[in-house]
Each structure stands twice: as C-alpha cells, then as structure tokens.
Amino acid sequence: MNVFGDSGGTTGLVDDANSGEEANIAETITGGSGEDETGGAVDVLINTANKSISVAGPDGGGVSATDLFPSAASIYGDAIGTEYVSLVANDVTIVFGDEQGLPPSSSVGFSNLFAFVPNTNGTEFDVRFESDAAADASLLTEIGGTGLNSDDDTSNDPSFTISGVSEPNGQSAIESGSITEQPASVDTTTSDNTSQTLDITIE
C-alpha cells in the first residue's frame, strides 16, 4: 500500500526523504497529525537484511530498500535500521531469492521478518495477514507460527495485537524498545516465479 502518494521518484514509493520529512511521515502513520491526533495506527515493515529478501517497486523494477522510508537512521529507534521497508508508506512487492537464491522444494525460516511500530497515542491495534492462495500452494506460508490461508474465516489468520505507547511521549517510547517483530516461513517450489498476494488489515 502507499498512503502518501509519490515522493518524486517512482509512483507509490516514499524515497530519499530527509530526516525531518521522515519524522513527519512516522508521526502521520503512528500518531496522526494536525487536528486529528488520533488518526494514526501502526506501521508494518519488512526486514530485508537477509540477502535472500528484497523489494520491487510498483513497476516491477528492483529498488534499494535503504532509499525507502524509513531511510533516516533511527527514525524508529535503533531496533529498526535502514534495511527495513515500511509496507504502509511504500507500495512494494516482497521478493524472495533474488540476490541470493533459495533451495527448491524447501521450507526456509526467517527470524524477525516483519516488524510492528506501535501507535503513539496509546491505542491498541490488531494486525492481520491473509493470502490469496491456500497454505499448501503459497510461497509465504507462516507468520509468527500461524499458517496463511485464503478462506473467509479470519479467526485463523496470523493476527497480532500491537499495544499502543504514550509515555513519556510516543516517539520516546518507541525508541526505548516497544517495537515487536515476528518470524515467517517460506516454502519454495520448483518454479522461479511463484507469486501470491498478501493482504494486511490494521484495525
């Protein structure tokens, strides 16, 4: 998804913003801004530190994760480096096995693949993941130990409650270590172009 529009480089991406601009973006996502200080939710990020994980832009071309929001050092505290990419601010495709391939017909686990930055107004949110493919046919098969599925029953989807923070102020609380992370599993196939759609609901 992309909630801010184009920053000037590639449609759907927030790239090359300066630290002040990134601070405002972080506040908009997690805390609200202007008169609507309750408008924020949580940020969901993908960790691309592993060489088997990268991201592509809306046009399918590869993009540098370190150029995408958050790219300013420590905008979300030391726990979130520039190798993390916001899935709220940027419209990207997660790519597995591009730079460093994955073994075929195997299950590969990634620790701390997804990160969650809490709401800074103290509001609790649930983040739920759903796939358009059945668990036995998808690439990304588990998040936080729970299998992805495509049925209409949302009660068995990977879901995580992200508690809000509000003291001494939201950003300070984030920087003091309130960010949570979840592992995920990828099941590879014999094809080099398996794909799926991942829906993320924040409510």
Short mmCIF file of C-alpha atoms in Angstrom, two decimals:
data_model
loop_
_atom_site.label_atom_id
_atom_site.label_comp_id
_atom_site.label_asym_id
_atom_site.label_seq_id
_atom_site.Cartn_x
_atom_site.Cartn_y
_atom_site.Cartn_z
CA MET A 1 0.00 0.00 0.00
CA ASN A 2 1.04 3.63 -0.19
CA VAL A 3 -0.81 6.26 1.83
CA PHE A 4 1.23 9.29 0.83
CA GLY A 5 1.50 9.18 -2.94
CA ASP A 6 4.66 9.76 -4.94
CA SER A 7 7.68 11.48 -3.42
CA GLY A 8 9.01 12.26 -6.87
CA GLY A 9 10.97 9.17 -7.86
CA THR A 10 8.70 6.21 -8.54
CA THR A 11 4.93 6.27 -8.13
CA GLY A 12 3.88 4.58 -4.91
CA LEU A 13 7.23 4.90 -3.15
CA VAL A 14 8.46 7.27 -0.46
CA ASP A 15 12.16 7.52 -1.21
CA ASP A 16 15.06 9.84 -0.44
CA ALA A 17 13.14 11.86 2.15
CA ASN A 18 15.25 13.82 4.62
CA SER A 19 15.16 13.12 8.35
CA GLY A 20 12.65 15.88 9.06
CA GLU A 21 10.30 14.64 6.36
CA GLU A 22 10.66 11.08 7.63
CA ALA A 23 9.86 12.16 11.19
CA ASN A 24 6.63 13.72 9.90
CA ILE A 25 5.79 10.55 7.96
CA ALA A 26 6.39 8.41 11.05
CA GLU A 27 4.12 10.69 13.07
CA THR A 28 1.41 10.53 10.40
CA ILE A 29 1.47 6.72 10.32
CA THR A 30 1.66 6.02 14.05
CA GLY A 31 0.28 9.10 15.75
CA GLY A 32 -1.91 11.15 13.47
CA SER A 33 -1.15 14.74 12.59
CA GLY A 34 -2.68 18.18 12.54
CA GLU A 35 -6.08 18.38 14.23
CA ASP A 36 -6.56 14.60 14.03
CA GLU A 37 -4.07 13.41 16.63
CA THR A 38 -5.96 10.10 16.96
CA GLY A 39 -5.71 9.30 13.26
CA GLY A 40 -2.57 7.17 13.34
CA ALA A 41 -2.44 3.40 13.53
CA VAL A 42 0.70 1.22 13.41
CA ASP A 43 3.46 0.75 10.87
CA VAL A 44 4.21 -2.70 9.43
CA LEU A 45 7.68 -3.23 7.99
CA ILE A 46 9.56 -5.96 6.11
CA ASN A 47 13.15 -6.74 7.12
CA THR A 48 15.38 -7.04 4.05
CA ALA A 49 18.65 -7.59 5.93
CA ASN A 50 18.84 -11.19 4.65
CA LYS A 51 20.32 -11.28 1.14
CA SER A 52 17.52 -13.60 0.04
CA ILE A 53 14.94 -10.84 0.62
CA SER A 54 14.48 -7.71 -1.48
CA VAL A 55 11.69 -5.44 -2.67
CA ALA A 56 10.46 -4.31 -6.08
CA GLY A 57 8.55 -1.17 -6.96
CA PRO A 58 5.06 -0.93 -8.49
CA ASP A 59 6.57 -1.25 -11.97
CA GLY A 60 8.30 -4.50 -11.03
CA GLY A 61 11.78 -2.99 -11.03
CA GLY A 62 14.14 -3.55 -8.14
CA VAL A 63 14.56 -0.69 -5.68
CA SER A 64 17.05 -0.12 -2.89
CA ALA A 65 15.50 -0.81 0.49
CA THR A 66 17.83 1.69 2.13
CA ASP A 67 16.38 4.51 -0.01
CA LEU A 68 12.78 3.79 1.00
CA PHE A 69 11.04 5.02 4.14
CA PRO A 70 12.35 4.63 6.77
CA SER A 71 15.78 5.53 5.39
CA ALA A 72 16.87 8.05 8.02
CA ALA A 73 18.92 6.39 10.76
CA SER A 74 16.98 5.64 13.95
CA ILE A 75 13.70 7.24 12.82
CA TYR A 76 12.02 4.39 14.75
CA GLY A 77 14.87 3.84 17.19
CA ASP A 78 17.91 1.60 16.94
CA ALA A 79 15.79 -1.56 16.51
CA ILE A 80 14.72 -0.50 13.00
CA GLY A 81 17.62 0.05 10.64
CA THR A 82 17.55 1.30 7.07
CA GLU A 83 17.19 -2.26 5.77
CA TYR A 84 13.56 -2.23 6.94
CA VAL A 85 10.89 -1.06 4.48
CA SER A 86 7.51 0.29 5.55
CA LEU A 87 4.66 -1.63 3.91
CA VAL A 88 2.30 1.19 4.87
CA ALA A 89 4.26 4.00 3.24
CA ASN A 90 5.53 2.08 0.21
CA ASP A 91 3.73 0.08 -2.48
CA VAL A 92 6.27 -2.71 -2.91
CA THR A 93 6.45 -6.38 -3.83
CA ILE A 94 8.43 -8.59 -1.44
CA VAL A 95 10.87 -10.72 -3.43
CA PHE A 96 12.41 -13.91 -2.05
CA GLY A 97 15.54 -15.45 -3.56
CA ASP A 98 16.56 -12.68 -5.97
CA GLU A 99 20.12 -11.75 -4.98
CA GLN A 100 20.80 -14.96 -3.04
CA GLY A 101 18.70 -17.87 -4.24
CA LEU A 102 16.64 -20.20 -2.09
CA PRO A 103 16.77 -24.01 -2.34
CA PRO A 104 13.90 -25.50 -4.39
CA SER A 105 11.13 -27.51 -2.72
CA SER A 106 12.23 -26.44 0.75
CA SER A 107 10.90 -24.63 3.79
CA VAL A 108 13.02 -21.64 4.79
CA GLY A 109 12.52 -19.71 8.01
CA PHE A 110 13.31 -16.04 8.51
CA SER A 111 13.56 -14.65 12.03
CA ASN A 112 12.11 -11.19 12.60
CA LEU A 113 10.86 -10.85 9.02
CA PHE A 114 8.03 -8.48 9.96
CA ALA A 115 8.25 -5.59 12.43
CA PHE A 116 5.46 -3.56 14.01
CA VAL A 117 5.82 0.01 15.23
CA PRO A 118 3.05 0.81 17.73
CA ASN A 119 0.58 3.65 17.80
CA THR A 120 1.98 6.60 19.74
CA ASN A 121 -1.35 7.76 21.17
CA GLY A 122 -1.72 4.69 23.38
CA THR A 123 -4.25 2.97 21.10
CA GLU A 124 -4.16 -0.81 20.61
CA PHE A 125 -4.49 -2.22 17.10
CA ASP A 126 -4.77 -5.70 15.61
CA VAL A 127 -2.72 -6.52 12.51
CA ARG A 128 -3.98 -9.48 10.44
CA PHE A 129 -2.38 -11.18 7.44
CA GLU A 130 -4.23 -13.09 4.73
CA SER A 131 -3.09 -14.68 1.47
CA ASP A 132 -4.91 -15.14 -1.82
CA ALA A 133 -3.50 -18.69 -2.04
CA ALA A 134 -4.15 -21.80 0.02
CA ALA A 135 -1.41 -22.56 2.54
CA ASP A 136 -0.23 -25.58 0.57
CA ALA A 137 0.10 -23.52 -2.63
CA SER A 138 1.56 -20.25 -1.36
CA LEU A 139 5.11 -19.00 -1.09
CA LEU A 140 4.87 -17.23 2.26
CA THR A 141 3.22 -19.92 4.37
CA GLU A 142 3.53 -18.90 8.03
CA ILE A 143 3.85 -15.70 10.04
CA GLY A 144 4.55 -15.94 13.74
CA GLY A 145 3.96 -19.69 13.63
CA THR A 146 0.44 -19.40 12.20
CA GLY A 147 -0.31 -20.56 8.67
CA LEU A 148 -1.57 -18.18 6.00
CA ASN A 149 -4.80 -19.13 4.27
CA SER A 150 -7.30 -17.75 1.81
CA ASP A 151 -10.62 -18.77 3.38
CA ASP A 152 -13.25 -16.34 4.64
CA ASP A 153 -12.69 -17.27 8.30
CA THR A 154 -10.44 -14.52 9.65
CA SER A 155 -10.24 -16.14 13.11
CA ASN A 156 -7.44 -18.46 11.99
CA ASP A 157 -5.34 -15.89 10.13
CA PRO A 158 -1.98 -14.75 11.56
CA SER A 159 -3.02 -11.87 13.80
CA PHE A 160 -1.05 -9.79 16.27
CA THR A 161 -2.22 -7.28 18.85
CA ILE A 162 0.07 -4.26 18.92
CA SER A 163 -0.25 -2.30 22.14
CA GLY A 164 -0.01 1.46 21.87
CA VAL A 165 2.51 3.60 23.72
CA SER A 166 2.06 7.08 25.13
CA GLU A 167 4.67 7.85 27.77
CA PRO A 168 6.76 9.87 28.27
CA ASN A 169 5.78 10.60 24.72
CA GLY A 170 5.10 8.22 21.89
CA GLN A 171 8.32 8.60 19.94
CA SER A 172 10.48 8.27 23.05
CA ALA A 173 8.62 5.10 23.97
CA ILE A 174 9.24 3.65 20.50
CA GLU A 175 12.93 4.45 20.75
CA SER A 176 13.12 2.73 24.15
CA GLY A 177 12.25 -0.65 22.65
CA SER A 178 8.50 -1.08 22.21
CA ILE A 179 8.81 -2.40 18.63
CA THR A 180 7.82 -6.05 18.14
CA GLU A 181 8.88 -8.50 15.43
CA GLN A 182 7.61 -11.82 14.09
CA PRO A 183 9.29 -14.64 12.15
CA ALA A 184 7.94 -16.12 8.93
CA SER A 185 8.38 -19.22 6.78
CA VAL A 186 8.67 -19.52 3.01
CA ASP A 187 8.02 -22.77 1.15
CA THR A 188 9.78 -22.76 -2.20
CA THR A 189 8.63 -24.63 -5.27
CA THR A 190 10.41 -25.80 -8.42
CA SER A 191 9.27 -22.62 -10.20
CA ASP A 192 11.31 -19.42 -10.17
CA ASN A 193 8.31 -17.10 -10.40
CA THR A 194 5.75 -18.28 -7.82
CA SER A 195 3.71 -15.34 -6.54
CA GLN A 196 0.90 -14.54 -4.14
CA THR A 197 -0.97 -11.51 -2.85
CA LEU A 198 -0.57 -10.67 0.84
CA ASP A 199 -3.37 -8.65 2.42
CA ILE A 200 -2.59 -6.78 5.64
CA THR A 201 -5.50 -5.46 7.70
CA ILE A 202 -4.94 -2.97 10.54
CA GLU A 203 -7.96 -2.34 12.75
#
